[in-house]
Coordinates of C-alpha atoms in Angstrom, one line a residue:
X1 CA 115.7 66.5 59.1
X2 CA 115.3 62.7 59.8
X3 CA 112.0 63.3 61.7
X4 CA 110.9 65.2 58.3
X5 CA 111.8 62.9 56.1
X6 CA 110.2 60.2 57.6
X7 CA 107.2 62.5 58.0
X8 CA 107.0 63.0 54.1
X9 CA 107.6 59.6 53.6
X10 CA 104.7 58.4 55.6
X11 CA 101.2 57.6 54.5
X12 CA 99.4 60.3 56.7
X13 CA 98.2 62.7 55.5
X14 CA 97.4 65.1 58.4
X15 CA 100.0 66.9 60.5
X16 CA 99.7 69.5 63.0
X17 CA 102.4 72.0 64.7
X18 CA 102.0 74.2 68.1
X19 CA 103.9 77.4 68.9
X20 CA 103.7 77.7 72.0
X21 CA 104.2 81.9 73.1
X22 CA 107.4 81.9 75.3
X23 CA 106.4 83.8 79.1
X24 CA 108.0 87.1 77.9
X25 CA 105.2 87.6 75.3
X26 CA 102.5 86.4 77.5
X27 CA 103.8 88.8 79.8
X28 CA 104.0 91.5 77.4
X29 CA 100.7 91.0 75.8
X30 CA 99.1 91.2 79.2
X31 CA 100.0 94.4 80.2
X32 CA 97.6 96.1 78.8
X33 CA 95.6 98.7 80.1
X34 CA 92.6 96.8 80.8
X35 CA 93.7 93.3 80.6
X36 CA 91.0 92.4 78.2
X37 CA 91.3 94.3 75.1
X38 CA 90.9 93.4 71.3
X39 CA 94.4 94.7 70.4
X40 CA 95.7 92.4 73.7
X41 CA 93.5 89.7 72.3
X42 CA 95.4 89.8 69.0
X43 CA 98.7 90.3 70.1
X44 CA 98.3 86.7 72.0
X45 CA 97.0 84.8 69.1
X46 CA 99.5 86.6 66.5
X47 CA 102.3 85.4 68.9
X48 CA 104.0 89.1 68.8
X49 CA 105.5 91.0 71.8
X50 CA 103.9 94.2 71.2
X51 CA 101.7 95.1 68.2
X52 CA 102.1 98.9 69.1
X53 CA 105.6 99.0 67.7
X54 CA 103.7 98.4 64.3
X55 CA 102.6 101.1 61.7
X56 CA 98.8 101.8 62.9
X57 CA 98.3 101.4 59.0
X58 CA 99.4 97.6 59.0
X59 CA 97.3 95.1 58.2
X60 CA 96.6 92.0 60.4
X61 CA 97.7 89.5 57.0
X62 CA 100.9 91.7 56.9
X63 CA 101.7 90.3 60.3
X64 CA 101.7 86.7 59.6
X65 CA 97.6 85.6 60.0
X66 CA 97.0 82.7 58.5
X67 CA 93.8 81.5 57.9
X68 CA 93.7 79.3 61.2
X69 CA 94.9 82.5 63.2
X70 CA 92.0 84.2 61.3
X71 CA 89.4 82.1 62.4
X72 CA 90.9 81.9 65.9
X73 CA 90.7 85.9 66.0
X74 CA 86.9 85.9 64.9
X75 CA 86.0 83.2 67.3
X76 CA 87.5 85.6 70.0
X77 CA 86.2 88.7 68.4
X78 CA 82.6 87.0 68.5
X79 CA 83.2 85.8 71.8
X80 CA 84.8 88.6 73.8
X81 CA 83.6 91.5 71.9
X82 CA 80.4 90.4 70.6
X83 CA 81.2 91.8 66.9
X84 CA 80.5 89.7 63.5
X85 CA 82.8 90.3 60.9
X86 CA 83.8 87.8 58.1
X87 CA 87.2 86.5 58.0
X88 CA 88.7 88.5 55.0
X89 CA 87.2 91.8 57.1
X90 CA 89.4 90.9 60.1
X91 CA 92.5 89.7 58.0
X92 CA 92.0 93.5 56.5
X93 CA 91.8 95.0 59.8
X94 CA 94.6 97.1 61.1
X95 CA 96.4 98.1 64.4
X96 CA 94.5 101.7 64.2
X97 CA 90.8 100.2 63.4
X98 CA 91.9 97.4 66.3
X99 CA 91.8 100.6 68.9
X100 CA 89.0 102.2 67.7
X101 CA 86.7 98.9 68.2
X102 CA 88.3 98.8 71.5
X103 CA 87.3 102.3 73.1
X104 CA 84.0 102.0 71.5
X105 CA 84.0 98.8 73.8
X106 CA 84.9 100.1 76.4

């Protein structure tokens, strides 16, 4: 709480934070399939274990995206997948529409 305190008592006015993903979700996240997928691409920059123990229904926002996390998951999408889509399209995506994109890549 010290460290907070003198944070908000300070004159800056930028902050950043890291979450670093602890081995067992890197681990996790990697065993997919193919090793290079769009939902294994998401599950490492949401930070969850396994995004197949969600409802196929839920949406990517529901799941904690922010709007940095967004724009991380359409550089990615962009890069890896070649697929535009504007950042409120992929914050609406969900786990089902995440596997269809990814067969149709495959």
């Amino acid at each position: 709480m010290v460290t907070l305190d003198e944070l908000l008592e300070s004159g800056v006015t930028i902050c950043s934070s890291v979450l670093f993903r602890d081995e067992k979700t890197r681990k996790t996240c990697d065993s997919a399939t193919d090793g290079h997928n769009l939902l294994t691409t998401v599950c490492r920059i949401l930070g969850h274990k396994d995004l197949e123990a969600f409802d196929a229904k839920t949406r990517l926002s529901e799941l904690g995206m922010d709007s940095l996390l967004t724009v991380e998951t359409k550089h990615a999408i962009e890069r890896d997948f070649e697929l535009v889509l504007s950042t409120q399209e992929i914050r609406n995506l969900t786990i089902e529409r995440i596997r269809q994109i990814s067969l149709c890549k495959n």
